[in-house]
Short mmCIF file of C-alpha atoms in Angstrom, two decimals:
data_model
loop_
_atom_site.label_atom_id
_atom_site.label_comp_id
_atom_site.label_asym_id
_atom_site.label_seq_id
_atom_site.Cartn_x
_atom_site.Cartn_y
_atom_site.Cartn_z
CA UNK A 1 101.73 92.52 80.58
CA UNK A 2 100.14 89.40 81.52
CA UNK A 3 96.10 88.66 81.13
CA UNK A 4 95.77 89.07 84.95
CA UNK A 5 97.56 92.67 84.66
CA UNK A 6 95.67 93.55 81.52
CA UNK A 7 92.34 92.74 83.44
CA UNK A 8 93.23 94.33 86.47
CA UNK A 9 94.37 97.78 84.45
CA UNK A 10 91.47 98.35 82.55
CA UNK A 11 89.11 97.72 85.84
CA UNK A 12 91.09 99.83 87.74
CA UNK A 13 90.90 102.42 84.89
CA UNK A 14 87.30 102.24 85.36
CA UNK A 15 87.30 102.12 89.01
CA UNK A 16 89.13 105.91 88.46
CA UNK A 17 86.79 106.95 86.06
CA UNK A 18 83.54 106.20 88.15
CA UNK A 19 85.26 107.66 91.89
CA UNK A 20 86.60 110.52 90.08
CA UNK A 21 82.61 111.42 88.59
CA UNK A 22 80.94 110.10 91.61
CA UNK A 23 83.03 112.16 94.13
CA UNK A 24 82.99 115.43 91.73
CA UNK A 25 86.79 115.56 92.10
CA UNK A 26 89.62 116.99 89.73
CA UNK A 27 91.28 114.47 87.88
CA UNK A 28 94.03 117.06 86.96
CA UNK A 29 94.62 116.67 90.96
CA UNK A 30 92.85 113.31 92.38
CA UNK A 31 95.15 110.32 92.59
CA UNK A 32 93.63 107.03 93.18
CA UNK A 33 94.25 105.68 96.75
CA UNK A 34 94.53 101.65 96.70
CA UNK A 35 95.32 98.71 99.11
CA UNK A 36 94.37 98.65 102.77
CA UNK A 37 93.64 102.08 103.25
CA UNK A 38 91.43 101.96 106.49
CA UNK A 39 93.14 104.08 109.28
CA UNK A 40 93.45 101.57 112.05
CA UNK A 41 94.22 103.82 114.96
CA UNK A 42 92.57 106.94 113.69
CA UNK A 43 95.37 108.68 114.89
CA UNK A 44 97.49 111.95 114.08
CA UNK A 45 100.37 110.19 113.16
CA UNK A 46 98.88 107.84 110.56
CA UNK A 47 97.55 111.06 108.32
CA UNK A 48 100.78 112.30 109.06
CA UNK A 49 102.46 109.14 107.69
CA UNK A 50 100.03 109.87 104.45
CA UNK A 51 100.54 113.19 103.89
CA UNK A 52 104.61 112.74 103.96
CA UNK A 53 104.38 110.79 101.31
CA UNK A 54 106.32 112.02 97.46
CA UNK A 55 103.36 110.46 95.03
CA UNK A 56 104.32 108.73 91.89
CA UNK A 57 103.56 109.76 88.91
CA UNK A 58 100.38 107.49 88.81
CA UNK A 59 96.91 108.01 88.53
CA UNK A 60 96.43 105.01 91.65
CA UNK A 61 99.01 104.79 94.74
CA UNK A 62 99.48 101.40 96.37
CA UNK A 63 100.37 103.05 100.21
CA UNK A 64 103.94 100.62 101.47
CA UNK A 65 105.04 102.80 104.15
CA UNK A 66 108.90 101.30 103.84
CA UNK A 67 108.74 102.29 99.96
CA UNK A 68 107.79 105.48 99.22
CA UNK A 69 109.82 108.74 99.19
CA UNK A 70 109.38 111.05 102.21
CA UNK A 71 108.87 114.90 101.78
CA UNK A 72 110.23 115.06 105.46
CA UNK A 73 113.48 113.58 104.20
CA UNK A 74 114.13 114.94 101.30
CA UNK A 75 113.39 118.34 102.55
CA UNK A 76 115.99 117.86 105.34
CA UNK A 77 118.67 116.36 102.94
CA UNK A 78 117.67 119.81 101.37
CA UNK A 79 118.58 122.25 104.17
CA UNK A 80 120.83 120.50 105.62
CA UNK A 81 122.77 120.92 102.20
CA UNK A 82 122.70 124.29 101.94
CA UNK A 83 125.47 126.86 102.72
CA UNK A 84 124.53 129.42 106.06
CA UNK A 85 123.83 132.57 104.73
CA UNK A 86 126.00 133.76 107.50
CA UNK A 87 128.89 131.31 107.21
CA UNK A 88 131.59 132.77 105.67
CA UNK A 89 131.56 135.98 107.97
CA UNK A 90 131.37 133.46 110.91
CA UNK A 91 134.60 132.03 109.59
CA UNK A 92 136.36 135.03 109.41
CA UNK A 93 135.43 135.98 112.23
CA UNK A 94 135.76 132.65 114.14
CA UNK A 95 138.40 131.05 112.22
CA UNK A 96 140.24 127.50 113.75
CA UNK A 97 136.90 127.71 116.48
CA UNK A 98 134.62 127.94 113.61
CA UNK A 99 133.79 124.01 113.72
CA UNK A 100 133.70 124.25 117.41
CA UNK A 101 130.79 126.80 117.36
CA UNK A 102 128.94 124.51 114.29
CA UNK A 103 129.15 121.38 116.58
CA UNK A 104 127.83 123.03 119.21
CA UNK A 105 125.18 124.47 117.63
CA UNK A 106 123.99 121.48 116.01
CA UNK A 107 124.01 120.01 119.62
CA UNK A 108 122.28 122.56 120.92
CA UNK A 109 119.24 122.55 118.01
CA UNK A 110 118.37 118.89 118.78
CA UNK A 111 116.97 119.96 121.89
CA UNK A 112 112.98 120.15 121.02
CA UNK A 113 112.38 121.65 125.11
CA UNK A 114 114.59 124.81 124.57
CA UNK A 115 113.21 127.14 126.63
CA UNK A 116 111.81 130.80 126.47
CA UNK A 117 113.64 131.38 122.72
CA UNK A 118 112.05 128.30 121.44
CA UNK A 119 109.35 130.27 119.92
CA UNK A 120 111.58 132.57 117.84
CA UNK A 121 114.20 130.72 115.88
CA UNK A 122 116.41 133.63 114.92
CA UNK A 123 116.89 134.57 118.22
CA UNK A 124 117.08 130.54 119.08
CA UNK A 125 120.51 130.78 117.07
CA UNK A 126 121.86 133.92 118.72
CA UNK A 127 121.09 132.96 122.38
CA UNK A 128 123.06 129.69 121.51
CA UNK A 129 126.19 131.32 120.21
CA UNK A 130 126.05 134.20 123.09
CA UNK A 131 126.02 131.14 125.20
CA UNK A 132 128.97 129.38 123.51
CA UNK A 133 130.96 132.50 123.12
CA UNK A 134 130.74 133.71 127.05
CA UNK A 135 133.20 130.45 127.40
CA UNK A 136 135.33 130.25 123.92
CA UNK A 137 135.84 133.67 122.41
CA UNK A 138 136.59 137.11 123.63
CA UNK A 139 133.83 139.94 124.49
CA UNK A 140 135.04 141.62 120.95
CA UNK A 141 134.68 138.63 118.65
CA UNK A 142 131.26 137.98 120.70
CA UNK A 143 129.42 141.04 119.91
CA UNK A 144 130.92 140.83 116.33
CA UNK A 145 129.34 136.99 116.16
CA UNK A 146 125.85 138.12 117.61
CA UNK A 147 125.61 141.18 115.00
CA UNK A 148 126.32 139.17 112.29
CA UNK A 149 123.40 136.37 113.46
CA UNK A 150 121.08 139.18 114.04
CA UNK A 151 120.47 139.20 110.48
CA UNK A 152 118.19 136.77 109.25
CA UNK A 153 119.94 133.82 107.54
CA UNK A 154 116.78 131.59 106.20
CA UNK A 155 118.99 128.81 106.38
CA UNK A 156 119.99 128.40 109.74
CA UNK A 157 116.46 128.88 110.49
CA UNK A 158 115.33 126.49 108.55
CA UNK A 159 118.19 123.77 110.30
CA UNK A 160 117.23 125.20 113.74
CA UNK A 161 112.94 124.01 113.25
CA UNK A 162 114.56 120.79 111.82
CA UNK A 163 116.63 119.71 114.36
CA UNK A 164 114.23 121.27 117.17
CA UNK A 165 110.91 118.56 115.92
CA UNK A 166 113.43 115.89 116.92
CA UNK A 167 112.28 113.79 114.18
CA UNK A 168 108.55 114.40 114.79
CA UNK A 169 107.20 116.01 111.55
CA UNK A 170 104.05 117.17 112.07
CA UNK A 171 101.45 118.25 109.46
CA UNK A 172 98.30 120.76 110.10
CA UNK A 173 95.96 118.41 110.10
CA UNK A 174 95.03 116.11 112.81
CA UNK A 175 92.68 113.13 113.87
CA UNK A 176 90.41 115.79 115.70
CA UNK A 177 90.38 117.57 112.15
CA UNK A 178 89.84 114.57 109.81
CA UNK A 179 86.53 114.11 112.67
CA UNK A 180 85.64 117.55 112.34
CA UNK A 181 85.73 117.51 108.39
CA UNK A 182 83.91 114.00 108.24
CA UNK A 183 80.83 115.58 110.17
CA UNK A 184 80.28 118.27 108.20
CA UNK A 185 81.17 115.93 105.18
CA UNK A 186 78.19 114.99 102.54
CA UNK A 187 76.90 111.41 101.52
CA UNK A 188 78.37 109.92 98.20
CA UNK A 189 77.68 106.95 95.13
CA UNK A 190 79.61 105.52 92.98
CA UNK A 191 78.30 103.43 89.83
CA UNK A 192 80.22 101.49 87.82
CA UNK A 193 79.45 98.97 84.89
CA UNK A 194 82.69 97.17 82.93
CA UNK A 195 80.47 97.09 80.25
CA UNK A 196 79.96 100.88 79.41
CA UNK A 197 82.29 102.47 81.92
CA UNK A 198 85.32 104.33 79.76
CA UNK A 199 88.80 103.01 80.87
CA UNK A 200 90.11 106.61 79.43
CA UNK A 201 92.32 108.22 81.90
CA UNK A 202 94.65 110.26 79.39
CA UNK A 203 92.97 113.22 80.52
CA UNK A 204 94.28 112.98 83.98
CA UNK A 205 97.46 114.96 85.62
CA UNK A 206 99.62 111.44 85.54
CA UNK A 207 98.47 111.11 81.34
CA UNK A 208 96.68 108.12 82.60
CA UNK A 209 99.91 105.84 84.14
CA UNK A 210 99.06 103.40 86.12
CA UNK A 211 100.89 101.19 88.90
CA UNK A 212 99.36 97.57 88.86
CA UNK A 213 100.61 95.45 91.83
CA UNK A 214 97.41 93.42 92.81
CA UNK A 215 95.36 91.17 90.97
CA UNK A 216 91.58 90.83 92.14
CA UNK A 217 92.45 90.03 95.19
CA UNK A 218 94.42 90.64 98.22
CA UNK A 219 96.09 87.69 99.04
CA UNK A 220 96.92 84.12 97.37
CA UNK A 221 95.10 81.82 98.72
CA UNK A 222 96.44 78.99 96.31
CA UNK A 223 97.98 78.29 93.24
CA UNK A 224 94.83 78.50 91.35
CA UNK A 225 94.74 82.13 92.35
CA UNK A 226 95.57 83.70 89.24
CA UNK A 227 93.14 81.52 88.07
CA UNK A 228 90.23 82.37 89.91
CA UNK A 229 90.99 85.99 88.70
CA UNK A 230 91.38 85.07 85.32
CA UNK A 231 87.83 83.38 85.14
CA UNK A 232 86.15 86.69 85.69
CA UNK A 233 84.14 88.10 83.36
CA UNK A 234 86.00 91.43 83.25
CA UNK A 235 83.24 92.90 81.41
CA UNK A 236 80.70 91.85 83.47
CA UNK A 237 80.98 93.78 86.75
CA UNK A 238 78.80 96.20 88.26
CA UNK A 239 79.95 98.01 91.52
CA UNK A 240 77.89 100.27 93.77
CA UNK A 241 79.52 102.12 96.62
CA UNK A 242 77.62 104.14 98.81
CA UNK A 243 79.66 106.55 101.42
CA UNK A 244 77.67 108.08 104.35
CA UNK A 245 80.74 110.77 104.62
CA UNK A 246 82.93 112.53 102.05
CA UNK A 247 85.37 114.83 102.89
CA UNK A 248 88.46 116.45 101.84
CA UNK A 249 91.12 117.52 104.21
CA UNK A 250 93.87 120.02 103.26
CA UNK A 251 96.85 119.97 105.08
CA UNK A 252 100.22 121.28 104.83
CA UNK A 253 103.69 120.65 106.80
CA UNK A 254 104.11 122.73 110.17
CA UNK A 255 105.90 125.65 109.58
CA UNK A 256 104.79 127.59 112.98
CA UNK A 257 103.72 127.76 116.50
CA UNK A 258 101.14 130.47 115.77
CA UNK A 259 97.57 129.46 116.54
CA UNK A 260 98.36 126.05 117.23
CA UNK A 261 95.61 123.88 118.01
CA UNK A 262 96.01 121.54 121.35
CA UNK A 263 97.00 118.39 119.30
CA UNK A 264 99.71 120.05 118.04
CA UNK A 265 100.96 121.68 120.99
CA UNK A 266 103.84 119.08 121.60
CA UNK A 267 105.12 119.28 117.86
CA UNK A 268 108.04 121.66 116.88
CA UNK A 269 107.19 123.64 113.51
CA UNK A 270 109.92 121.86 111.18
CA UNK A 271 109.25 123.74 108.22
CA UNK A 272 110.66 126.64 106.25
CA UNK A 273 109.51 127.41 102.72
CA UNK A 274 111.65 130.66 102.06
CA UNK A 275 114.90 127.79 102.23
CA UNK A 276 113.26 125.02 100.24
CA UNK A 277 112.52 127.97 97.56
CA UNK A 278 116.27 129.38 98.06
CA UNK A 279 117.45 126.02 96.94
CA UNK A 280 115.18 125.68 93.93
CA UNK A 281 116.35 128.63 92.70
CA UNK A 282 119.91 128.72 93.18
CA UNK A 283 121.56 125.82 91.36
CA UNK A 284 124.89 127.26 92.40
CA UNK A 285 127.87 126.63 94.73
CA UNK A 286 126.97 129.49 96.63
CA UNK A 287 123.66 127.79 98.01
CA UNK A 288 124.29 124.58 97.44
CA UNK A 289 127.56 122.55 99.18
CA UNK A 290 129.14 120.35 96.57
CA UNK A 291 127.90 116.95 98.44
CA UNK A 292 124.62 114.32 97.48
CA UNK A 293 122.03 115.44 97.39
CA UNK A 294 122.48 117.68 95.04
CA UNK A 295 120.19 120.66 92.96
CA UNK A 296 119.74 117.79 90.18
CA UNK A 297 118.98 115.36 92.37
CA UNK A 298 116.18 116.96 93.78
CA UNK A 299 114.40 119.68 91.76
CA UNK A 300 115.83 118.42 88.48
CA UNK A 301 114.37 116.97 85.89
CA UNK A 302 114.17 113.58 87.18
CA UNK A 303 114.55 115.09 90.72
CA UNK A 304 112.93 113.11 93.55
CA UNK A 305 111.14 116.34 94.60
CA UNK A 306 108.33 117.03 91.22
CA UNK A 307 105.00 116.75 93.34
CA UNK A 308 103.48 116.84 97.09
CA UNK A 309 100.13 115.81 98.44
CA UNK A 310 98.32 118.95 100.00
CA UNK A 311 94.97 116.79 101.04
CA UNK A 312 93.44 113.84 101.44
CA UNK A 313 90.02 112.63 100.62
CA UNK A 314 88.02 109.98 102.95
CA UNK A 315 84.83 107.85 103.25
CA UNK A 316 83.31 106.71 105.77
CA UNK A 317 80.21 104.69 106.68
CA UNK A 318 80.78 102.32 103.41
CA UNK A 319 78.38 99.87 101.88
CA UNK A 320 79.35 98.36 98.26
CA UNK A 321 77.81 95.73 96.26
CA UNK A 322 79.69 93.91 93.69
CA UNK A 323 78.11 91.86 91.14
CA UNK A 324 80.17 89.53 88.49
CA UNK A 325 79.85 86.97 85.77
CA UNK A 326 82.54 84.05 87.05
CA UNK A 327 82.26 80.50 86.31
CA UNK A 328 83.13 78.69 89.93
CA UNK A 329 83.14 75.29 90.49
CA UNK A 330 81.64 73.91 93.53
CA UNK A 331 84.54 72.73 95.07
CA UNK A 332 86.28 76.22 94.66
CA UNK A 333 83.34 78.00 95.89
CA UNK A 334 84.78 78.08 99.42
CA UNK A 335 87.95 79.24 98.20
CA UNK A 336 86.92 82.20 96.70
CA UNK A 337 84.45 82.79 99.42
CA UNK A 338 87.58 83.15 101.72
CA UNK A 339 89.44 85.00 98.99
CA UNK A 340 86.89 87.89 99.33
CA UNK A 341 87.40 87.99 103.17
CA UNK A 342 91.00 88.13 102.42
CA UNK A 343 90.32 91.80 100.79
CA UNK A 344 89.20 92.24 97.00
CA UNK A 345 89.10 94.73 94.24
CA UNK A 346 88.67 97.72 94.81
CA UNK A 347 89.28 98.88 98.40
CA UNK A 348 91.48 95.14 99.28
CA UNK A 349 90.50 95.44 102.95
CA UNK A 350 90.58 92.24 104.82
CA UNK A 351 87.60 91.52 106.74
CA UNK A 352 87.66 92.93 110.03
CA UNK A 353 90.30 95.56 109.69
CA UNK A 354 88.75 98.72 109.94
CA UNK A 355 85.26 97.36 110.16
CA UNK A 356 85.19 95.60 107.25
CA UNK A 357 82.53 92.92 106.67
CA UNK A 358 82.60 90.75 103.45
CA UNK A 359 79.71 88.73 102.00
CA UNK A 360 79.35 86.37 99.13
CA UNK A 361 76.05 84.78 97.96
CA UNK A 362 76.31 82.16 94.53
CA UNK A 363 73.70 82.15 92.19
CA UNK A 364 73.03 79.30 89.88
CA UNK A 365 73.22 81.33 86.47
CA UNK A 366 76.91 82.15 87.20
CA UNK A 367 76.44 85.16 89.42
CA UNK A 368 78.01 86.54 92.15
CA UNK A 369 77.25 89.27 94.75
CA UNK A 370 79.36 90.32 97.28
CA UNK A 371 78.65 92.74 99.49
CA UNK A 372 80.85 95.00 101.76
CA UNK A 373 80.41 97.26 104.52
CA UNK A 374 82.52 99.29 107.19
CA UNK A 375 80.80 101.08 109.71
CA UNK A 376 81.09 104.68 110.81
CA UNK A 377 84.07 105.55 112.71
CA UNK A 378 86.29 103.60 110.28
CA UNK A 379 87.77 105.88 108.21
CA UNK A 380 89.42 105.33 104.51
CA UNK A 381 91.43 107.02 102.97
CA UNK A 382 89.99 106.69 98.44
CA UNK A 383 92.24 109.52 97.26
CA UNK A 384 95.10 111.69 97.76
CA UNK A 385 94.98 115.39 96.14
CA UNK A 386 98.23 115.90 94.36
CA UNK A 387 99.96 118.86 93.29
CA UNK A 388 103.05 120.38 91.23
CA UNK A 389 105.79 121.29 93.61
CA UNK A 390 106.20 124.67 91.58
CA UNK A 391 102.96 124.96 91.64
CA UNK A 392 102.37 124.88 96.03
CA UNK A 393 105.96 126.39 96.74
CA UNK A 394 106.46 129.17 94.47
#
């Protein structure tokens, strides 16, 4: 680890330390949200693109939307891997058409505008083969098909709401939510000193593992970057961060239609936890088809499927003075002046995304304050609330 990385994980041990106090949150839960984390849009589909989100087994997250596991994926490689409950009386029964009526429902489920069975997916399968059948099969092998999908085959339910959301994976909470939640959200402060705050994290649900991927700041502005780092006093900083609005909101993927709220209106339910939990507990060829992925590769033990977020916490209405020990010469004064604007330890939010405003005053005994502030209405996003798998979906 390189003195840069060695600085940066011990402040951002602290950092964790001092939110997770200041906030009152669970550090057997809280994982540390970093980078630029201000919503830009403030829109249902950016919590969305949050809450999808497989966390690492970190106590921080760096959010890079093209690098992260997706629960939406995963879950569909999932269900789309598993046997139909109903399949091998369908091929009896069907036998050479059997692919025929598969294709054809698969077809059929990608519609997300199905019509009056929309709302009840085990009748969604039956209308579909009734329909295919009036054209392919005789009356006989009909009414044998539709009592045979009469029972309830979790699995082809769970394939129907996937292919019906059309790649739109909704989650139960919303931008109209995350508003709601923020108003009736309380004022926070966070203190932190480098020179007494504990960089102990051990006691936390990732045993205190940490992803380091930025130095103080956001961007390099130079080559002397690393140096400008390097020349702060790493135990000489004092942070205060003052949040007009704390708030925490759950949220969980949509499994149905029931009491939907207006936003969600448009969004097929794409959820099914009876199948997810049929494939974690049946490692067998029965469930599971003998293609990737497999049982291992999910809910083993270096599956891709170990934890989920179920919330999110936000600030808003931010103010946060820094003050460091950092010997700066003159002629890099301006440098690191635009540094800070560039984004900087600990929220790394350029100026003027999401409200931000960055100030940096030079004193003459080697001191320097910056101060920071984002309006209200600008959103960020400090933690994510993390969560066994076994533990949500048993």
């Amino acid at each position: 680890m390189s003195a840069t990385e060695d600085k940066m994980k011990d402040l951002n041990q602290q950092w964790y330390h001092a939110v997770v106090t200041g906030l009152d949150v669970d550090p057997e839960t809280f994982q540390l949200a970093q980078g630029s984390t201000s919503l830009g849009g403030y829109t249902s589909q950016e919590i969305w693109d949050f809450l999808d989100v497989i966390p690492p087994a970190t106590v921080n997250n760096y959010y890079q939307p093209g690098g992260l596991n997706r629960f939406s994926n995963v879950y569909g490689g999932v269900i789309n891997n598993l046997n139909s409950q109903t399949d091998d009386a369908m091929k009896k029964l069907l036998k050479d058409k059997y692919v025929k009526w598969t294709q054809y429902r698969q077809d059929e489920s990608k519609d997300p505008k199905s019509g009056e069975y929309k709302e009840d997916y085990s009748d969604f399968q039956l209308v579909k083969f009734s329909k295919w059948a009036r054209n392919n099969v005789d009356k006989d092998i009909q009414t044998s098909g539709e009592t045979i999908l009469k029972q309830v085959d979790i699995v082809s339910v769970a394939v129907d709401k996937w292919f019906s959301a059309n790649g739109k994976y909704a989650y139960t909470a919303t931008a109209n939510s995350l508003q709601a939640s923020l108003n009736a959200g309380v004022s926070k402060s966070i203190q932190m000193d480098s020179e007494t705050e504990s960089t102990s994290t051990s006691n936390t649900w990732a045993k205190g593992s940490m992803e380091i991927s930025q130095g103080f700041f956001s961007t390099k502005v130079s080559a002397d970057w690393e140096k400008l780092t390097n020349s702060i006093d790493k135990e000489s900083i004092q942070i205060k961060a003052d949040f007009k609005q704390f708030t925490v909101l759950p949220a969980s993927p949509l499994s149905t239609n029931a009491g939907l709220i207006e936003e969600l209106q448009d969004y097929s339910p794409w959820y099914e936890s009876e199948a997810l939990l049929l494939a974690k507990n049946h490692n067998d060829k029965k469930v599971w088809r003998d293609r990737v992925p497999s049982w291992s590769d999910v809910f083993g033990s270096n599956g891709s499927l170990k934890r989920v977020i179920t919330g999110l916490a936000f600030v808003d209405g931010i103010s946060i003075t820094l003050k460091l020990k950092v010997d700066i010469e003159d002629k890099h004064k301006d440098e690191f002046a635009a540094s800070i604007k560039g984004g900087y330890f600990p929220f790394f939010s350029a100026e003027g995304e999401g409200g931000w405003v960055h100030e940096t005053n030079f004193k003459d005994n080697g001191e320097v304050t910056i101060t920071s502030t984002s309006q209200l209405g600008n959103p960020n996003i400090i933690g994510f609330i993390v969560k066994p798998f076994d533990e949500v979906y048993s």
